[in-house]
Amino acid sequence: MSILFSMSISYSMSISVSRIFSRRYLRQLAVGIFTLTFFFMPSVGSGQSKSVPGLKSDPLEVQSRFTTIENRKHPDTSQQKGSDFVSVIVKLKPDSVLEYTGEIPGLAATSPRITGADFNLHSAECQKYLQHFQTELKAFQKDCRARIPGAKISHTFDVLFGGVTLLLPREKISEVQKLHGVKGVFADRLIPLATDRSSDYIGAPVSWQALGGRSHAGEGIVIGMLDSGVWPDHPSFEDPDPTGLPYPPPPPSWKGTSCEFSGGENPGAPFTCNNKIIGAYRFMQSYDEIVGTGPAEYTSARDEDGHGTHTASIAAGNADVSATILGSNLGKITGVAPRAHLAIYKVCGAEGCVLSDSLA
């Protein structure tokens, strides 16, 4: 049986070990795979200008995905009173200075892929090419003012991505492709910050199917979390899970015996371990001696910080748990291995994590 450990000191390290021993014998950990949480942002890369990922040749194809700038005042749009403004990213035909490979007579290549030298924006070659780019940009701006009154360039990209961001009335989107020097147009989108996309990002749903479906993902695995503890009453750790499916007992190789949600001056509410959270320990002797336990810190494995609860739910939180903040429903969340067991090792306090506690 494989047992995974996640540590945190700002580190969320997954550590694979062959078995879990009792508290006294947990001495050595083998460092493995980093577990990272990301939020999605679209890329406007600096790749070959002949193939720009995500670029749409026809702006109408992506019109429904443009970000609407509602109720926005614009100094030049009195004639379009009441119209919605949208933001689009326009790829111009001139390459960016980092992309340019030397096709224009009299203008030397500036791309490091061609020159073989470190990129230097202040070199004579780069500055000369930037003058050419600015000439083309001015021609685009002149045509834009004539065809789309009230449009405004909010960003100009000449180093990594040859283009602009254009704010314009929605009904004028079809005019953008007709402007001087336009190679393509695609949506400028508002991307909300997210903490619930990790599973999709790393391709966990594909792995779930290979393992017989999400309802079996993580079965027989114990994930040990070395972090700030856990809030065990969270629905991500309920047994049975939200679908009503109970957890089986821990595998026979599990040697843990403690469930430390009691003891000390401030243990917090008591909690009895179930078959989801199968063990909980507080390894903070060094922290207590070096830093000292604050009045708001629990003297049990209960999490007063929230970081450990968050990482535990990412690793093995129950499937289809409703996420709510201040009464607002933010949808459903699911851990990467939703049917795995959890063993909690609290090694971090409000001031951080003492290394020797993590090794105890």
GROMACS .gro file of C-alpha atoms in nm:
model
  360
    1MET     CA    1   0.000   0.000   0.000
    2SER     CA    2   0.128   0.346  -0.085
    3ILE     CA    3   0.085   0.617   0.174
    4LEU     CA    4   0.125   0.978   0.070
    5PHE     CA    5   0.236   1.263   0.290
    6SER     CA    6   0.176   1.631   0.224
    7MET     CA    7   0.395   1.877   0.410
    8SER     CA    8   0.361   2.250   0.428
    9ILE     CA    9   0.595   2.525   0.528
   10SER     CA   10   0.459   2.726   0.242
   11TYR     CA   11   0.556   2.394   0.093
   12SER     CA   12   0.283   2.154  -0.015
   13MET     CA   13   0.507   1.854  -0.074
   14SER     CA   14   0.366   1.514  -0.146
   15ILE     CA   15   0.597   1.258   0.003
   16SER     CA   16   0.568   0.889  -0.081
   17VAL     CA   17   0.667   0.632   0.177
   18SER     CA   18   0.613   0.261   0.179
   19ARG     CA   19   0.426   0.246   0.510
   20ILE     CA   20   0.318   0.447   0.813
   21PHE     CA   21   0.453   0.357   1.156
   22SER     CA   22   0.324   0.466   1.496
   23ARG     CA   23   0.405   0.815   1.622
   24ARG     CA   24   0.729   0.710   1.790
   25TYR     CA   25   0.874   0.555   1.476
   26LEU     CA   26   0.779   0.818   1.216
   27ARG     CA   27   1.135   0.946   1.165
   28GLN     CA   28   1.224   0.962   0.800
   29LEU     CA   29   1.037   1.095   0.503
   30ALA     CA   30   1.133   1.055   0.137
   31VAL     CA   31   1.071   1.371  -0.062
   32GLY     CA   32   0.856   1.323  -0.372
   33ILE     CA   33   0.623   1.526  -0.591
   34PHE     CA   34   0.529   1.889  -0.537
   35THR     CA   35   0.155   1.952  -0.525
   36LEU     CA   36   0.069   2.296  -0.656
   37THR     CA   37  -0.254   2.495  -0.670
   38PHE     CA   38  -0.305   2.724  -0.963
   39PHE     CA   39  -0.558   2.968  -1.092
   40PHE     CA   40  -0.623   2.986  -1.465
   41MET     CA   41  -0.509   3.270  -1.684
   42PRO     CA   42  -0.513   3.259  -2.066
   43SER     CA   43  -0.176   3.287  -2.238
   44VAL     CA   44  -0.085   3.546  -2.498
   45GLY     CA   45   0.253   3.396  -2.572
   46SER     CA   46   0.547   3.517  -2.774
   47GLY     CA   47   0.571   3.215  -3.002
   48GLN     CA   48   0.609   3.220  -3.379
   49SER     CA   49   0.399   3.496  -3.527
   50LYS     CA   50   0.281   3.258  -3.798
   51SER     CA   51   0.091   3.054  -3.543
   52VAL     CA   52  -0.053   3.239  -3.247
   53PRO     CA   53  -0.234   3.003  -3.005
   54GLY     CA   54  -0.593   3.100  -2.942
   55LEU     CA   55  -0.602   3.352  -3.225
   56LYS     CA   56  -0.930   3.381  -3.413
   57SER     CA   57  -0.918   3.497  -3.773
   58ASP     CA   58  -1.281   3.603  -3.760
   59PRO     CA   59  -1.372   3.825  -3.463
   60LEU     CA   60  -1.737   3.727  -3.491
   61GLU     CA   61  -1.649   3.371  -3.388
   62VAL     CA   62  -1.560   3.486  -3.038
   63GLN     CA   63  -1.791   3.782  -3.001
   64SER     CA   64  -2.006   3.607  -2.739
   65ARG     CA   65  -1.701   3.559  -2.516
   66PHE     CA   66  -1.586   3.921  -2.511
   67THR     CA   67  -1.582   4.093  -2.174
   68THR     CA   68  -1.845   4.363  -2.149
   69ILE     CA   69  -1.734   4.681  -1.976
   70GLU     CA   70  -2.069   4.794  -1.837
   71ASN     CA   71  -2.159   5.149  -1.736
   72ARG     CA   72  -1.813   5.270  -1.829
   73LYS     CA   73  -1.763   5.637  -1.914
   74HIS     CA   74  -1.545   5.702  -2.215
   75PRO     CA   75  -1.432   6.051  -2.323
   76ASP     CA   76  -1.490   5.992  -2.693
   77THR     CA   77  -1.814   5.794  -2.697
   78SER     CA   78  -2.091   6.044  -2.640
   79GLN     CA   79  -2.233   5.953  -2.980
   80GLN     CA   80  -2.261   5.589  -2.865
   81LYS     CA   81  -2.450   5.668  -2.546
   82GLY     CA   82  -2.590   5.356  -2.388
   83SER     CA   83  -2.381   5.114  -2.594
   84ASP     CA   84  -2.172   4.843  -2.429
   85PHE     CA   85  -1.797   4.858  -2.457
   86VAL     CA   86  -1.591   4.543  -2.493
   87SER     CA   87  -1.220   4.475  -2.471
   88VAL     CA   88  -1.045   4.275  -2.743
   89ILE     CA   89  -0.682   4.179  -2.802
   90VAL     CA   90  -0.565   4.258  -3.154
   91LYS     CA   91  -0.268   4.075  -3.308
   92LEU     CA   92  -0.096   4.301  -3.559
   93LYS     CA   93   0.095   4.173  -3.860
   94PRO     CA   94   0.432   4.317  -3.752
   95ASP     CA   95   0.611   4.074  -3.524
   96SER     CA   96   0.706   4.180  -3.176
   97VAL     CA   97   1.072   4.271  -3.133
   98LEU     CA   98   1.135   3.938  -2.958
   99GLU     CA   99   0.977   3.747  -3.249
  100TYR     CA  100   1.117   3.932  -3.549
  101THR     CA  101   1.335   3.704  -3.763
  102GLY     CA  102   1.469   3.950  -4.023
  103GLU     CA  103   1.234   3.925  -4.322
  104ILE     CA  104   1.224   4.300  -4.391
  105PRO     CA  105   1.511   4.437  -4.604
  106GLY     CA  106   1.726   4.674  -4.403
  107LEU     CA  107   1.603   4.549  -4.065
  108ALA     CA  108   1.823   4.288  -3.899
  109ALA     CA  109   1.667   4.003  -3.702
  110THR     CA  110   1.611   4.073  -3.333
  111SER     CA  111   1.485   3.733  -3.217
  112PRO     CA  112   1.742   3.545  -3.004
  113ARG     CA  113   1.640   3.231  -3.196
  114ILE     CA  114   1.806   3.386  -3.500
  115THR     CA  115   2.081   3.600  -3.350
  116GLY     CA  116   2.196   3.341  -3.098
  117ALA     CA  117   2.270   3.625  -2.856
  118ASP     CA  118   2.105   3.733  -2.534
  119PHE     CA  119   1.809   3.959  -2.597
  120ASN     CA  120   1.892   4.327  -2.553
  121LEU     CA  121   1.600   4.563  -2.605
  122HIS     CA  122   1.835   4.862  -2.606
  123SER     CA  123   2.052   4.734  -2.889
  124ALA     CA  124   2.067   4.934  -3.212
  125GLU     CA  125   1.892   4.654  -3.403
  126CYS     CA  126   1.603   4.634  -3.157
  127GLN     CA  127   1.558   5.009  -3.144
  128LYS     CA  128   1.554   5.032  -3.522
  129TYR     CA  129   1.292   4.757  -3.547
  130LEU     CA  130   1.082   4.922  -3.276
  131GLN     CA  131   1.072   5.236  -3.492
  132HIS     CA  132   0.929   5.024  -3.774
  133PHE     CA  133   0.673   4.871  -3.536
  134GLN     CA  134   0.570   5.217  -3.414
  135THR     CA  135   0.520   5.331  -3.774
  136GLU     CA  136   0.285   5.037  -3.837
  137LEU     CA  137   0.111   5.101  -3.507
  138LYS     CA  138   0.045   5.465  -3.599
  139ALA     CA  139  -0.108   5.353  -3.929
  140PHE     CA  140  -0.335   5.116  -3.736
  141GLN     CA  141  -0.433   5.392  -3.494
  142LYS     CA  142  -0.515   5.632  -3.777
  143ASP     CA  143  -0.734   5.375  -3.951
  144CYS     CA  144  -0.899   5.284  -3.620
  145ARG     CA  145  -0.992   5.646  -3.547
  146ALA     CA  146  -1.150   5.675  -3.890
  147ARG     CA  147  -1.345   5.348  -3.886
  148ILE     CA  148  -1.432   5.316  -3.515
  149PRO     CA  149  -1.484   5.657  -3.351
  150GLY     CA  150  -1.456   5.630  -2.974
  151ALA     CA  151  -1.232   5.323  -2.973
  152LYS     CA  152  -0.940   5.341  -2.732
  153ILE     CA  153  -0.612   5.151  -2.713
  154SER     CA  154  -0.554   5.056  -2.351
  155HIS     CA  155  -0.232   4.854  -2.395
  156THR     CA  156   0.038   4.832  -2.659
  157PHE     CA  157   0.250   4.516  -2.682
  158ASP     CA  158   0.572   4.540  -2.880
  159VAL     CA  159   0.826   4.323  -2.696
  160LEU     CA  160   0.662   3.984  -2.639
  161PHE     CA  161   0.341   4.007  -2.842
  162GLY     CA  162   0.297   4.238  -3.138
  163GLY     CA  163  -0.043   4.392  -3.084
  164VAL     CA  164  -0.276   4.607  -2.878
  165THR     CA  165  -0.573   4.587  -2.647
  166LEU     CA  166  -0.867   4.778  -2.790
  167LEU     CA  167  -1.171   4.906  -2.603
  168LEU     CA  168  -1.461   4.966  -2.841
  169PRO     CA  169  -1.840   4.956  -2.876
  170ARG     CA  170  -1.969   4.601  -2.908
  171GLU     CA  171  -2.144   4.669  -3.237
  172LYS     CA  172  -1.812   4.769  -3.396
  173ILE     CA  173  -1.632   4.439  -3.337
  174SER     CA  174  -1.674   4.332  -3.698
  175GLU     CA  175  -1.479   4.641  -3.809
  176VAL     CA  176  -1.161   4.546  -3.623
  177GLN     CA  177  -1.052   4.278  -3.870
  178LYS     CA  178  -1.069   4.537  -4.150
  179LEU     CA  179  -0.823   4.775  -3.987
  180HIS     CA  180  -0.472   4.832  -4.120
  181GLY     CA  181  -0.224   4.561  -4.028
  182VAL     CA  182  -0.459   4.336  -3.831
  183LYS     CA  183  -0.370   3.968  -3.830
  184GLY     CA  184  -0.636   3.847  -3.589
  185VAL     CA  185  -0.864   3.934  -3.299
  186PHE     CA  186  -0.957   3.740  -2.990
  187ALA     CA  187  -1.136   3.794  -2.663
  188ASP     CA  188  -0.997   3.982  -2.368
  189ARG     CA  189  -1.166   3.804  -2.078
  190LEU     CA  190  -1.207   3.867  -1.708
  191ILE     CA  191  -1.072   3.557  -1.533
  192PRO     CA  192  -1.178   3.521  -1.169
  193LEU     CA  193  -0.929   3.393  -0.916
  194ALA     CA  194  -0.998   3.028  -0.839
  195THR     CA  195  -0.898   2.778  -0.574
  196ASP     CA  196  -1.121   2.495  -0.696
  197ARG     CA  197  -0.965   2.413  -1.033
  198SER     CA  198  -0.664   2.204  -0.929
  199SER     CA  199  -0.824   1.867  -1.007
  200ASP     CA  200  -0.925   1.968  -1.358
  201TYR     CA  201  -0.592   2.142  -1.419
  202ILE     CA  202  -0.379   1.835  -1.344
  203GLY     CA  203  -0.613   1.601  -1.531
  204ALA     CA  204  -0.748   1.416  -1.228
  205PRO     CA  205  -1.086   1.336  -1.393
  206VAL     CA  206  -0.902   1.136  -1.661
  207SER     CA  207  -0.724   0.936  -1.392
  208TRP     CA  208  -1.052   0.880  -1.209
  209GLN     CA  209  -1.199   0.712  -1.513
  210ALA     CA  210  -0.894   0.490  -1.546
  211LEU     CA  211  -0.945   0.381  -1.185
  212GLY     CA  212  -1.310   0.293  -1.226
  213GLY     CA  213  -1.466   0.634  -1.171
  214ARG     CA  214  -1.449   0.909  -0.914
  215SER     CA  215  -1.634   0.701  -0.654
  216HIS     CA  216  -1.326   0.475  -0.635
  217ALA     CA  217  -1.052   0.736  -0.674
  218GLY     CA  218  -0.806   0.702  -0.387
  219GLU     CA  219  -0.952   0.389  -0.230
  220GLY     CA  220  -0.697   0.200  -0.022
  221ILE     CA  221  -0.465   0.502  -0.004
  222VAL     CA  222  -0.378   0.689   0.315
  223ILE     CA  223  -0.267   1.050   0.263
  224GLY     CA  224  -0.073   1.200   0.552
  225MET     CA  225  -0.095   1.578   0.580
  226LEU     CA  226   0.193   1.757   0.756
  227ASP     CA  227   0.048   2.104   0.788
  228SER     CA  228  -0.143   2.323   1.033
  229GLY     CA  229  -0.388   2.050   1.130
  230VAL     CA  230  -0.744   2.016   1.008
  231TRP     CA  231  -1.094   2.136   1.084
  232PRO     CA  232  -1.239   1.786   1.104
  233ASP     CA  233  -1.603   1.895   1.103
  234HIS     CA  234  -1.574   2.029   0.748
  235PRO     CA  235  -1.804   1.845   0.501
  236SER     CA  236  -1.500   1.760   0.288
  237PHE     CA  237  -1.412   1.506   0.557
  238GLU     CA  238  -1.753   1.362   0.642
  239ASP     CA  239  -1.809   0.988   0.663
  240PRO     CA  240  -2.031   0.888   0.483
  241ASP     CA  241  -1.947   1.128   0.201
  242PRO     CA  242  -2.210   1.370   0.061
  243THR     CA  243  -2.346   1.098  -0.170
  244GLY     CA  244  -2.413   0.874   0.130
  245LEU     CA  245  -2.130   0.632   0.050
  246PRO     CA  246  -1.954   0.519   0.370
  247TYR     CA  247  -1.579   0.473   0.392
  248PRO     CA  248  -1.430   0.129   0.451
  249PRO     CA  249  -1.197   0.075   0.747
  250PRO     CA  250  -0.832   0.179   0.703
  251PRO     CA  251  -0.606  -0.075   0.532
  252PRO     CA  252  -0.443  -0.333   0.762
  253SER     CA  253  -0.102  -0.175   0.716
  254TRP     CA  254  -0.219   0.142   0.890
  255LYS     CA  255  -0.049   0.146   1.231
  256GLY     CA  256  -0.182   0.472   1.370
  257THR     CA  257  -0.376   0.469   1.694
  258SER     CA  258  -0.428   0.831   1.802
  259CYS     CA  259  -0.693   1.090   1.731
  260GLU     CA  260  -0.567   1.399   1.913
  261PHE     CA  261  -0.858   1.640   1.913
  262SER     CA  262  -0.838   1.679   2.289
  263GLY     CA  263  -0.579   1.762   2.552
  264GLY     CA  264  -0.391   2.074   2.657
  265GLU     CA  265  -0.529   2.408   2.762
  266ASN     CA  266  -0.716   2.484   2.438
  267PRO     CA  267  -0.795   2.168   2.241
  268GLY     CA  268  -1.108   2.306   2.076
  269ALA     CA  269  -1.421   2.102   2.021
  270PRO     CA  270  -1.373   1.727   2.058
  271PHE     CA  271  -1.390   1.510   1.749
  272THR     CA  272  -1.390   1.134   1.707
  273CYS     CA  273  -1.197   1.009   1.407
  274ASN     CA  274  -1.394   0.825   1.141
  275ASN     CA  275  -1.292   0.620   0.839
  276LYS     CA  276  -1.213   0.939   0.644
  277ILE     CA  277  -0.989   1.105   0.902
  278ILE     CA  278  -0.834   0.793   1.048
  279GLY     CA  279  -0.574   0.959   1.267
  280ALA     CA  280  -0.470   1.298   1.399
  281TYR     CA  281  -0.152   1.398   1.579
  282ARG     CA  282   0.009   1.717   1.708
  283PHE     CA  283   0.388   1.725   1.663
  284MET     CA  284   0.475   2.073   1.791
  285GLN     CA  285   0.710   2.033   2.087
  286SER     CA  286   0.985   2.239   1.924
  287TYR     CA  287   0.736   2.506   1.819
  288ASP     CA  288   0.598   2.526   2.172
  289GLU     CA  289   0.948   2.572   2.314
  290ILE     CA  290   1.089   2.807   2.050
  291VAL     CA  291   0.787   3.017   1.954
  292GLY     CA  292   0.530   2.939   2.219
  293THR     CA  293   0.166   2.853   2.169
  294GLY     CA  294  -0.051   3.161   2.138
  295PRO     CA  295  -0.389   3.200   2.310
  296ALA     CA  296  -0.575   3.150   1.981
  297GLU     CA  297  -0.382   2.835   1.886
  298TYR     CA  298  -0.526   2.494   1.955
  299THR     CA  299  -0.330   2.246   2.162
  300SER     CA  300  -0.474   1.963   1.955
  301ALA     CA  301  -0.465   1.864   1.589
  302ARG     CA  302  -0.745   2.112   1.518
  303ASP     CA  303  -0.659   2.377   1.259
  304GLU     CA  304  -0.677   2.741   1.367
  305ASP     CA  305  -0.512   2.869   1.049
  306GLY     CA  306  -0.709   2.707   0.765
  307HIS     CA  307  -0.408   2.617   0.551
  308GLY     CA  308  -0.403   2.253   0.657
  309THR     CA  309  -0.776   2.218   0.603
  310HIS     CA  310  -0.738   2.368   0.256
  311THR     CA  311  -0.452   2.141   0.149
  312ALA     CA  312  -0.623   1.833   0.294
  313SER     CA  313  -0.938   1.910   0.097
  314ILE     CA  314  -0.733   1.956  -0.221
  315ALA     CA  315  -0.562   1.621  -0.173
  316ALA     CA  316  -0.852   1.407  -0.055
  317GLY     CA  317  -1.164   1.612   0.006
  318ASN     CA  318  -1.497   1.441  -0.050
  319ALA     CA  319  -1.656   1.473  -0.392
  320ASP     CA  320  -1.930   1.726  -0.468
  321VAL     CA  321  -1.904   1.929  -0.149
  322SER     CA  322  -2.091   2.259  -0.166
  323ALA     CA  323  -1.852   2.550  -0.118
  324THR     CA  324  -2.009   2.850   0.052
  325ILE     CA  325  -1.857   3.173   0.179
  326LEU     CA  326  -2.068   3.413   0.385
  327GLY     CA  327  -2.379   3.247   0.252
  328SER     CA  328  -2.275   3.265  -0.114
  329ASN     CA  329  -2.279   2.933  -0.299
  330LEU     CA  330  -1.960   2.900  -0.503
  331GLY     CA  331  -2.037   2.561  -0.654
  332LYS     CA  332  -1.903   2.213  -0.586
  333ILE     CA  333  -1.549   2.113  -0.492
  334THR     CA  334  -1.379   1.773  -0.509
  335GLY     CA  335  -1.036   1.657  -0.393
  336VAL     CA  336  -0.784   1.492  -0.623
  337ALA     CA  337  -0.827   1.154  -0.450
  338PRO     CA  338  -1.172   1.192  -0.294
  339ARG     CA  339  -1.198   0.836  -0.158
  340ALA     CA  340  -0.859   0.831   0.013
  341HIS     CA  341  -0.817   0.818   0.391
  342LEU     CA  342  -0.650   1.108   0.573
  343ALA     CA  343  -0.394   1.102   0.853
  344ILE     CA  344  -0.337   1.447   1.000
  345TYR     CA  345  -0.005   1.557   1.147
  346LYS     CA  346  -0.015   1.910   1.286
  347VAL     CA  347   0.337   2.053   1.267
  348CYS     CA  348   0.264   2.421   1.192
  349GLY     CA  349   0.140   2.704   1.411
  350ALA     CA  350   0.046   3.065   1.347
  351GLU     CA  351   0.413   3.167   1.306
  352GLY     CA  352   0.505   2.881   1.074
  353CYS     CA  353   0.654   2.534   1.098
  354VAL     CA  354   0.965   2.427   1.289
  355LEU     CA  355   1.162   2.181   1.078
  356SER     CA  356   1.237   1.944   1.365
  357ASP     CA  357   0.864   1.905   1.437
  358SER     CA  358   0.814   1.790   1.078
  359LEU     CA  359   1.090   1.533   1.124
  360ALA     CA  360   0.970   1.410   1.466
   0.00000   0.00000   0.00000
